[in-house]
PDB file of C-alpha atoms and ligand atoms in Angstrom:
ATOM      1  CA  UNK A   1     108.077  48.819  78.853  1.00  0.00           C
ATOM      2  CA  UNK A   2     111.045  50.066  80.662  1.00  0.00           C
ATOM      3  CA  UNK A   3     111.849  49.279  84.311  1.00  0.00           C
ATOM      4  CA  UNK A   4     114.577  49.971  86.354  1.00  0.00           C
ATOM      5  CA  UNK A   5     114.789  48.375  90.414  1.00  0.00           C
ATOM      6  CA  UNK A   6     116.194  50.602  92.378  1.00  0.00           C
ATOM      7  CA  UNK A   7     117.925  48.384  95.475  1.00  0.00           C
ATOM      8  CA  UNK A   8     120.674  47.676  97.595  1.00  0.00           C
ATOM      9  CA  UNK A   9     119.732  44.142  96.959  1.00  0.00           C
ATOM     10  CA  UNK A  10     119.947  43.568  93.538  1.00  0.00           C
ATOM     11  CA  UNK A  11     120.185  39.638  94.123  1.00  0.00           C
ATOM     12  CA  UNK A  12     116.989  39.314  96.065  1.00  0.00           C
ATOM     13  CA  UNK A  13     115.326  39.679  92.023  1.00  0.00           C
ATOM     14  CA  UNK A  14     116.802  37.143  89.767  1.00  0.00           C
ATOM     15  CA  UNK A  15     114.151  34.411  91.019  1.00  0.00           C
ATOM     16  CA  UNK A  16     111.425  37.148  89.877  1.00  0.00           C
ATOM     17  CA  UNK A  17     112.511  38.612  86.746  1.00  0.00           C
ATOM     18  CA  UNK A  18     113.817  34.896  85.191  1.00  0.00           C
ATOM     19  CA  UNK A  19     111.258  32.409  85.772  1.00  0.00           C
ATOM     20  CA  UNK A  20     108.194  32.132  83.783  1.00  0.00           C
ATOM     21  CA  UNK A  21     105.657  34.611  83.186  1.00  0.00           C
ATOM     22  CA  UNK A  22     108.410  37.558  83.597  1.00  0.00           C
ATOM     23  CA  UNK A  23     111.232  35.691  81.932  1.00  0.00           C
ATOM     24  CA  UNK A  24     108.762  35.347  79.019  1.00  0.00           C
ATOM     25  CA  UNK A  25     107.782  39.337  79.308  1.00  0.00           C
ATOM     26  CA  UNK A  26     111.528  40.014  78.534  1.00  0.00           C
ATOM     27  CA  UNK A  27     112.175  37.093  76.388  1.00  0.00           C
ATOM     28  CA  UNK A  28     109.525  39.279  73.834  1.00  0.00           C
ATOM     29  CA  UNK A  29     111.138  42.315  74.103  1.00  0.00           C
ATOM     30  CA  UNK A  30     106.990  42.890  75.786  1.00  0.00           C
ATOM     31  CA  UNK A  31     110.172  44.712  79.551  1.00  0.00           C
ATOM     32  CA  UNK A  32     113.322  45.565  80.001  1.00  0.00           C
ATOM     33  CA  UNK A  33     114.175  45.125  83.997  1.00  0.00           C
ATOM     34  CA  UNK A  34     116.989  46.265  84.668  1.00  0.00           C
ATOM     35  CA  UNK A  35     118.154  45.722  88.526  1.00  0.00           C
ATOM     36  CA  UNK A  36     120.396  48.991  89.779  1.00  0.00           C
ATOM     37  CA  UNK A  37     122.589  48.494  93.178  1.00  0.00           C
ATOM     38  CA  UNK A  38     122.400  51.850  94.840  1.00  0.00           C
ATOM     39  CA  UNK A  39     125.822  50.675  96.746  1.00  0.00           C
ATOM     40  CA  UNK A  40     126.832  51.606  92.977  1.00  0.00           C
ATOM     41  CA  UNK A  41     126.438  54.787  93.269  1.00  0.00           C
ATOM     42  CA  UNK A  42     128.099  55.291  97.366  1.00  0.00           C
ATOM     43  CA  UNK A  43     130.429  58.039  97.643  1.00  0.00           C
ATOM     44  CA  UNK A  44     133.411  56.358  99.919  1.00  0.00           C
ATOM     45  CA  UNK A  45     135.504  53.742  99.255  1.00  0.00           C
ATOM     46  CA  UNK A  46     133.739  51.452 101.332  1.00  0.00           C
ATOM     47  CA  UNK A  47     130.793  51.461  99.470  1.00  0.00           C
ATOM     48  CA  UNK A  48     128.778  53.281 102.061  1.00  0.00           C
ATOM     49  CA  UNK A  49     124.304  53.511 101.565  1.00  0.00           C
ATOM     50  CA  UNK A  50     123.763  53.979 105.148  1.00  0.00           C
ATOM     51  CA  UNK A  51     124.230  56.843 108.551  1.00  0.00           C
ATOM     52  CA  UNK A  52     123.379  57.686 111.646  1.00  0.00           C
ATOM     53  CA  UNK A  53     119.526  59.473 112.375  1.00  0.00           C
ATOM     54  CA  UNK A  54     120.186  63.499 112.523  1.00  0.00           C
ATOM     55  CA  UNK A  55     118.430  64.392 116.007  1.00  0.00           C
ATOM     56  CA  UNK A  56     119.512  60.820 116.935  1.00  0.00           C
ATOM     57  CA  UNK A  57     117.286  57.746 117.557  1.00  0.00           C
ATOM     58  CA  UNK A  58     117.421  53.702 116.722  1.00  0.00           C
ATOM     59  CA  UNK A  59     118.731  52.669 113.124  1.00  0.00           C
ATOM     60  CA  UNK A  60     120.141  53.802 110.426  1.00  0.00           C
ATOM     61  CA  UNK A  61     118.696  56.213 106.915  1.00  0.00           C
ATOM     62  CA  UNK A  62     118.940  55.544 103.717  1.00  0.00           C
ATOM     63  CA  UNK A  63     121.481  58.461 102.245  1.00  0.00           C
ATOM     64  CA  UNK A  64     120.189  60.347 100.249  1.00  0.00           C
ATOM     65  CA  UNK A  65     122.905  60.757  97.670  1.00  0.00           C
ATOM     66  CA  UNK A  66     122.811  57.581  96.394  1.00  0.00           C
ATOM     67  CA  UNK A  67     119.143  57.664  95.375  1.00  0.00           C
ATOM     68  CA  UNK A  68     119.113  60.839  94.020  1.00  0.00           C
ATOM     69  CA  UNK A  69     122.522  59.774  91.227  1.00  0.00           C
ATOM     70  CA  UNK A  70     120.944  56.350  90.360  1.00  0.00           C
ATOM     71  CA  UNK A  71     118.050  58.080  89.250  1.00  0.00           C
ATOM     72  CA  UNK A  72     120.060  60.440  87.050  1.00  0.00           C
ATOM     73  CA  UNK A  73     121.754  57.329  85.794  1.00  0.00           C
ATOM     74  CA  UNK A  74     118.523  55.890  84.364  1.00  0.00           C
ATOM     75  CA  UNK A  75     117.249  59.539  83.102  1.00  0.00           C
ATOM     76  CA  UNK A  76     120.298  59.214  81.455  1.00  0.00           C
ATOM     77  CA  UNK A  77     120.575  55.492  80.153  1.00  0.00           C
ATOM     78  CA  UNK A  78     116.867  56.433  79.200  1.00  0.00           C
ATOM     79  CA  UNK A  79     117.136  59.958  76.980  1.00  0.00           C
ATOM     80  CA  UNK A  80     113.542  60.826  79.105  1.00  0.00           C
ATOM     81  CA  UNK A  81     111.955  61.461  82.127  1.00  0.00           C
ATOM     82  CA  UNK A  82     110.754  58.633  83.758  1.00  0.00           C
ATOM     83  CA  UNK A  83     108.172  57.302  86.372  1.00  0.00           C
ATOM     84  CA  UNK A  84     109.374  56.543  89.815  1.00  0.00           C
ATOM     85  CA  UNK A  85     107.349  55.120  92.319  1.00  0.00           C
ATOM     86  CA  UNK A  86     108.222  54.940  96.103  1.00  0.00           C
ATOM     87  CA  UNK A  87     108.042  51.370  98.035  1.00  0.00           C
ATOM     88  CA  UNK A  88     107.028  52.716 101.585  1.00  0.00           C
ATOM     89  CA  UNK A  89     104.850  51.036 104.241  1.00  0.00           C
ATOM     90  CA  UNK A  90     103.045  54.310 103.643  1.00  0.00           C
ATOM     91  CA  UNK A  91     102.026  54.451 100.404  1.00  0.00           C
ATOM     92  CA  UNK A  92      98.664  54.440  98.840  1.00  0.00           C
ATOM     93  CA  UNK A  93      97.507  50.768  98.301  1.00  0.00           C
ATOM     94  CA  UNK A  94      98.529  48.619  95.538  1.00  0.00           C
ATOM     95  CA  UNK A  95      95.235  47.969  93.170  1.00  0.00           C
ATOM     96  CA  UNK A  96      94.554  45.578  90.259  1.00  0.00           C
ATOM     97  CA  UNK A  97      93.581  50.142  89.299  1.00  0.00           C
ATOM     98  CA  UNK A  98      96.664  51.168  90.626  1.00  0.00           C
ATOM     99  CA  UNK A  99      98.746  48.361  88.612  1.00  0.00           C
ATOM    100  CA  UNK A 100      97.117  48.886  85.269  1.00  0.00           C
ATOM    101  CA  UNK A 101      97.978  52.672  85.241  1.00  0.00           C
ATOM    102  CA  UNK A 102     101.501  51.615  86.233  1.00  0.00           C
ATOM    103  CA  UNK A 103     101.468  49.346  82.814  1.00  0.00           C
ATOM    104  CA  UNK A 104     101.229  51.734  80.844  1.00  0.00           C
ATOM    105  CA  UNK A 105     104.070  53.579  81.809  1.00  0.00           C
ATOM    106  CA  UNK A 106     106.405  53.615  79.042  1.00  0.00           C
ATOM    107  CA  UNK A 107     109.566  54.111  81.392  1.00  0.00           C
ATOM    108  CA  UNK A 108     110.070  52.742  85.273  1.00  0.00           C
ATOM    109  CA  UNK A 109     111.439  53.019  88.724  1.00  0.00           C
ATOM    110  CA  UNK A 110     111.070  51.247  91.609  1.00  0.00           C
ATOM    111  CA  UNK A 111     113.346  52.449  94.509  1.00  0.00           C
ATOM    112  CA  UNK A 112     113.354  49.795  96.433  1.00  0.00           C
ATOM    113  CA  UNK A 113     114.935  51.156 100.542  1.00  0.00           C
ATOM    114  CA  UNK A 114     115.787  49.465 103.035  1.00  0.00           C
ATOM    115  CA  UNK A 115     116.980  50.212 106.627  1.00  0.00           C
ATOM    116  CA  UNK A 116     115.196  51.461 109.715  1.00  0.00           C
ATOM    117  CA  UNK A 117     114.113  53.848 106.770  1.00  0.00           C
ATOM    118  CA  UNK A 118     114.881  56.601 103.906  1.00  0.00           C
ATOM    119  CA  UNK A 119     116.368  60.296 104.221  1.00  0.00           C
ATOM    120  CA  UNK A 120     112.997  62.412 104.051  1.00  0.00           C
ATOM    121  CA  UNK A 121     114.555  63.318 100.388  1.00  0.00           C
ATOM    122  CA  UNK A 122     114.310  60.684  98.659  1.00  0.00           C
ATOM    123  CA  UNK A 123     110.638  61.273  98.522  1.00  0.00           C
ATOM    124  CA  UNK A 124     110.772  64.461  96.102  1.00  0.00           C
ATOM    125  CA  UNK A 125     111.759  62.062  93.383  1.00  0.00           C
ATOM    126  CA  UNK A 126     108.749  59.902  93.181  1.00  0.00           C
ATOM    127  CA  UNK A 127     105.967  60.614  91.397  1.00  0.00           C
ATOM    128  CA  UNK A 128     104.318  58.122  93.724  1.00  0.00           C
ATOM    129  CA  UNK A 129     104.207  56.031  96.781  1.00  0.00           C
ATOM    130  CA  UNK A 130     103.721  52.798  96.822  1.00  0.00           C
ATOM    131  CA  UNK A 131     102.843  50.215  99.873  1.00  0.00           C
ATOM    132  CA  UNK A 132     101.627  46.297  99.898  1.00  0.00           C
ATOM    133  CA  UNK A 133      99.930  46.481 102.237  1.00  0.00           C
ATOM    134  CA  UNK A 134      99.039  47.198 106.149  1.00  0.00           C
ATOM    135  CA  UNK A 135     101.862  45.637 107.294  1.00  0.00           C
ATOM    136  CA  UNK A 136     105.926  46.518 107.480  1.00  0.00           C
ATOM    137  CA  UNK A 137     108.610  44.267 105.459  1.00  0.00           C
ATOM    138  CA  UNK A 138     112.137  44.218 106.099  1.00  0.00           C
ATOM    139  CA  UNK A 139     112.784  46.410 102.452  1.00  0.00           C
ATOM    140  CA  UNK A 140     110.568  47.641  99.204  1.00  0.00           C
ATOM    141  CA  UNK A 141     112.420  44.334  97.172  1.00  0.00           C
ATOM    142  CA  UNK A 142     110.004  42.349  98.066  1.00  0.00           C
ATOM    143  CA  UNK A 143     107.204  44.872  97.663  1.00  0.00           C
ATOM    144  CA  UNK A 144     108.261  46.220  94.191  1.00  0.00           C
ATOM    145  CA  UNK A 145     108.428  42.379  92.799  1.00  0.00           C
ATOM    146  CA  UNK A 146     104.967  42.926  93.455  1.00  0.00           C
ATOM    147  CA  UNK A 147     104.326  45.773  92.045  1.00  0.00           C
ATOM    148  CA  UNK A 148     106.138  44.663  88.672  1.00  0.00           C
ATOM    149  CA  UNK A 149     104.984  41.324  88.747  1.00  0.00           C
ATOM    150  CA  UNK A 150     100.778  41.720  89.208  1.00  0.00           C
ATOM    151  CA  UNK A 151     101.800  45.258  86.420  1.00  0.00           C
ATOM    152  CA  UNK A 152     103.788  43.603  83.810  1.00  0.00           C
ATOM    153  CA  UNK A 153     100.189  41.247  83.716  1.00  0.00           C
ATOM    154  CA  UNK A 154      98.931  44.342  82.352  1.00  0.00           C
ATOM    155  CA  UNK A 155     100.669  45.015  79.260  1.00  0.00           C
ATOM    156  CA  UNK A 156      99.285  43.289  75.614  1.00  0.00           C
ATOM    157  CA  UNK A 157     101.085  40.152  75.298  1.00  0.00           C
ATOM    158  CA  UNK A 158     102.419  39.372  77.719  1.00  0.00           C
ATOM    159  CA  UNK A 159      99.295  36.647  79.033  1.00  0.00           C
ATOM    160  CA  UNK A 160      98.405  33.620  76.734  1.00  0.00           C
ATOM    161  CA  UNK A 161      95.380  33.815  76.034  1.00  0.00           C
ATOM    162  CA  UNK A 162      94.466  30.342  78.397  1.00  0.00           C
ATOM    163  CA  UNK A 163      96.548  33.466  81.327  1.00  0.00           C
ATOM    164  CA  UNK A 164      94.475  37.063  80.584  1.00  0.00           C
ATOM    165  CA  UNK A 165      93.463  39.405  82.737  1.00  0.00           C
ATOM    166  CA  UNK A 166      89.994  39.699  81.570  1.00  0.00           C
ATOM    167  CA  UNK A 167      88.786  36.189  83.934  1.00  0.00           C
ATOM    168  CA  UNK A 168      90.966  37.090  86.855  1.00  0.00           C
ATOM    169  CA  UNK A 169      89.929  38.325  90.282  1.00  0.00           C
ATOM    170  CA  UNK A 170      89.638  41.764  90.864  1.00  0.00           C
ATOM    171  CA  UNK A 171      88.980  42.497  86.802  1.00  0.00           C
ATOM    172  CA  UNK A 172      85.989  43.023  86.949  1.00  0.00           C
ATOM    173  CA  UNK A 173      85.653  44.065  90.626  1.00  0.00           C
ATOM    174  CA  UNK A 174      84.397  40.379  91.612  1.00  0.00           C
ATOM    175  CA  UNK A 175      86.309  37.356  93.223  1.00  0.00           C
ATOM    176  CA  UNK A 176      86.801  34.528  90.266  1.00  0.00           C
ATOM    177  CA  UNK A 177      84.004  31.204  91.286  1.00  0.00           C
ATOM    178  CA  UNK A 178      85.144  28.227  91.394  1.00  0.00           C
ATOM    179  CA  UNK A 179      87.423  26.074  89.081  1.00  0.00           C
ATOM    180  CA  UNK A 180      87.484  21.955  88.980  1.00  0.00           C
ATOM    181  CA  UNK A 181      89.311  19.679  86.720  1.00  0.00           C
ATOM    182  CA  UNK A 182      89.380  15.194  86.737  1.00  0.00           C
ATOM    183  CA  UNK A 183      88.321  13.378  88.769  1.00  0.00           C
ATOM    184  CA  UNK A 184      84.366  14.539  88.907  1.00  0.00           C
ATOM    185  CA  UNK A 185      84.790  12.523  92.018  1.00  0.00           C
ATOM    186  CA  UNK A 186      87.834  12.486  94.694  1.00  0.00           C
ATOM    187  CA  UNK A 187      87.023  10.434  98.118  1.00  0.00           C
ATOM    188  CA  UNK A 188      83.107  11.479  97.859  1.00  0.00           C
ATOM    189  CA  UNK A 189      84.143  15.766  96.451  1.00  0.00           C
ATOM    190  CA  UNK A 190      81.277  15.756  93.429  1.00  0.00           C
ATOM    191  CA  UNK A 191      82.287  18.405  90.632  1.00  0.00           C
ATOM    192  CA  UNK A 192      78.755  20.072  90.292  1.00  0.00           C
ATOM    193  CA  UNK A 193      76.937  18.086  87.770  1.00  0.00           C
ATOM    194  CA  UNK A 194      76.008  21.658  86.033  1.00  0.00           C
ATOM    195  CA  UNK A 195      79.954  21.536  85.046  1.00  0.00           C
ATOM    196  CA  UNK A 196      78.761  17.706  83.231  1.00  0.00           C
ATOM    197  CA  UNK A 197      76.765  18.636  81.088  1.00  0.00           C
ATOM    198  CA  UNK A 198      78.232  20.392  77.474  1.00  0.00           C
ATOM    199  CA  UNK A 199      75.213  22.798  78.283  1.00  0.00           C
ATOM    200  CA  UNK A 200      77.613  26.405  77.801  1.00  0.00           C
ATOM    201  CA  UNK A 201      74.881  28.727  78.655  1.00  0.00           C
ATOM    202  CA  UNK A 202      73.797  26.641  81.288  1.00  0.00           C
ATOM    203  CA  UNK A 203      77.464  26.922  82.854  1.00  0.00           C
ATOM    204  CA  UNK A 204      78.574  31.210  82.142  1.00  0.00           C
ATOM    205  CA  UNK A 205      75.287  31.768  84.322  1.00  0.00           C
ATOM    206  CA  UNK A 206      76.226  29.321  87.023  1.00  0.00           C
ATOM    207  CA  UNK A 207      79.640  30.240  86.385  1.00  0.00           C
ATOM    208  CA  UNK A 208      78.603  34.003  86.859  1.00  0.00           C
ATOM    209  CA  UNK A 209      76.231  33.552  89.612  1.00  0.00           C
ATOM    210  CA  UNK A 210      79.485  31.600  91.567  1.00  0.00           C
ATOM    211  CA  UNK A 211      81.456  34.754  91.590  1.00  0.00           C
ATOM    212  CA  UNK A 212      78.649  37.053  92.546  1.00  0.00           C
ATOM    213  CA  UNK A 213      78.196  33.701  96.079  1.00  0.00           C
ATOM    214  CA  UNK A 214      82.162  34.498  96.653  1.00  0.00           C
ATOM    215  CA  UNK A 215      82.370  37.999  96.585  1.00  0.00           C
ATOM    216  CA  UNK A 216      79.482  37.738  98.673  1.00  0.00           C
ATOM    217  CA  UNK A 217      80.865  35.991 100.853  1.00  0.00           C
ATOM    218  CA  UNK A 218      83.822  36.771 101.959  1.00  0.00           C
ATOM    219  CA  UNK A 219      84.591  40.723  99.911  1.00  0.00           C
ATOM    220  CA  UNK A 220      81.200  42.056 100.422  1.00  0.00           C
ATOM    221  CA  UNK A 221      83.367  45.103 100.374  1.00  0.00           C
ATOM    222  CA  UNK A 222      84.324  44.170  96.755  1.00  0.00           C
ATOM    223  CA  UNK A 223      80.108  43.383  95.904  1.00  0.00           C
ATOM    224  CA  UNK A 224      79.078  47.470  96.909  1.00  0.00           C
ATOM    225  CA  UNK A 225      81.355  48.781  94.290  1.00  0.00           C
ATOM    226  CA  UNK A 226      81.096  46.720  91.570  1.00  0.00           C
ATOM    227  CA  UNK A 227      79.128  47.163  88.518  1.00  0.00           C
ATOM    228  CA  UNK A 228      76.405  45.106  88.299  1.00  0.00           C
ATOM    229  CA  UNK A 229      73.921  44.715  85.239  1.00  0.00           C
ATOM    230  CA  UNK A 230      69.318  43.505  85.731  1.00  0.00           C
ATOM    231  CA  UNK A 231      71.284  39.977  85.638  1.00  0.00           C
ATOM    232  CA  UNK A 232      74.156  40.269  87.901  1.00  0.00           C
ATOM    233  CA  UNK A 233      70.798  41.542  90.622  1.00  0.00           C
ATOM    234  CA  UNK A 234      68.816  38.160  90.409  1.00  0.00           C
ATOM    235  CA  UNK A 235      71.405  36.506  90.544  1.00  0.00           C
ATOM    236  CA  UNK A 236      72.421  38.368  93.818  1.00  0.00           C
ATOM    237  CA  UNK A 237      68.859  38.017  95.337  1.00  0.00           C
ATOM    238  CA  UNK A 238      68.648  33.780  94.480  1.00  0.00           C
ATOM    239  CA  UNK A 239      72.323  34.100  96.174  1.00  0.00           C
ATOM    240  CA  UNK A 240      71.466  35.685  99.374  1.00  0.00           C
ATOM    241  CA  UNK A 241      68.037  33.291  99.424  1.00  0.00           C
ATOM    242  CA  UNK A 242      70.663  30.768  99.302  1.00  0.00           C
ATOM    243  CA  UNK A 243      72.875  31.273 101.334  1.00  0.00           C
ATOM    244  CA  UNK A 244      70.424  32.281 104.374  1.00  0.00           C
ATOM    245  CA  UNK A 245      68.532  28.416 103.276  1.00  0.00           C
ATOM    246  CA  UNK A 246      72.452  27.224 104.082  1.00  0.00           C
ATOM    247  CA  UNK A 247      72.953  28.965 106.952  1.00  0.00           C
ATOM    248  CA  UNK A 248      70.027  27.718 108.747  1.00  0.00           C
ATOM    249  CA  UNK A 249      70.650  24.503 107.205  1.00  0.00           C
ATOM    250  CA  UNK A 250      74.516  24.485 108.656  1.00  0.00           C
ATOM    251  CA  UNK A 251      76.668  24.547 105.353  1.00  0.00           C
ATOM    252  CA  UNK A 252      80.342  23.129 105.121  1.00  0.00           C
ATOM    253  CA  UNK A 253      80.935  24.613 102.190  1.00  0.00           C
ATOM    254  CA  UNK A 254      80.931  21.401  99.952  1.00  0.00           C
ATOM    255  CA  UNK A 255      83.668  19.496 101.758  1.00  0.00           C
ATOM    256  CA  UNK A 256      81.241  16.650 103.232  1.00  0.00           C
ATOM    257  CA  UNK A 257      84.569  13.729 102.793  1.00  0.00           C
ATOM    258  CA  UNK A 258      83.095  10.978 102.895  1.00  0.00           C
ATOM    259  CA  UNK A 259      86.872   8.664 101.734  1.00  0.00           C
TER     260      UNK A 259
HETATM  261 CL1  6GU B   1     106.705  49.382  99.998  1.00  0.00          CL
HETATM  262  N1  6GU B   1     107.434  48.717 101.999  1.00  0.00           N
HETATM  263  C1  6GU B   1     108.118  47.615 103.550  1.00  0.00           C
HETATM  264  N2  6GU B   1     109.362  47.843 104.068  1.00  0.00           N
HETATM  265  N3  6GU B   1     107.245  47.283 104.111  1.00  0.00           N
HETATM  266  C2  6GU B   1     105.977  46.905 102.980  1.00  0.00           C
HETATM  267  C3  6GU B   1     105.608  48.448 101.790  1.00  0.00           C
HETATM  268  C4  6GU B   1     106.725  48.319 101.628  1.00  0.00           C
HETATM  269  N4  6GU B   1     104.341  47.645 101.980  1.00  0.00           N
HETATM  270  C5  6GU B   1     103.653  46.779 103.004  1.00  0.00           C
HETATM  271  N5  6GU B   1     104.563  47.202 104.012  1.00  0.00           N
END
């Protein structure tokens, strides 16, 4: 996949693009990431990329020319038409499903606007407008990094087997259950005994149940749309009853620290 990031702050991307899994994906030629400095497409010697809003008002507005011409440059560089995403808090909210869709695009352009706003005509360039949540960032750069990171995880080969996206929260519509490593007891906090038994079938079932429990307690909205098997529904029923009992007893999430 080719990803072009159009930004006024290309230097913000180097820690993300040059670290860990994103770096490895590039070394393996699974993704090619190019940051494009919008200032390189300014028309004057001062490299002006923003201007006062027509009609007056506070703040500056990102001019259309640098963005249109940067996209033209990408088209030329590729020799074909990329899929263009504009990062804006007014866009569709990013989800695991959208990230997966984007991962299937051979050529992706992420436009990260900055300043108080951008000229409305820039919207005409975009096939999709994306937000990463209901809060406002000072610029689209962090959002572009989030979109990039969330998407490339779905490109086959980017994650190793042990990192597989299949086991993640959301991959099957449920949250991941709890995980533990050694020691088996720390400050009186114990690892659930079932995990120490080596009974793989029982452990699988326990993990599925705890994934359902966690989703019920934290994101019941996800549970409503997840496609649960008959066995999942039985586990859900058990979890609901256990949680009722726990509530009556005043449960504290297994955090009874004793030393
Ligand atoms: Cl894509 N941009 C900005 N500036 N703020 C945001 C956002 C995007 N998504 C959430 N907040």
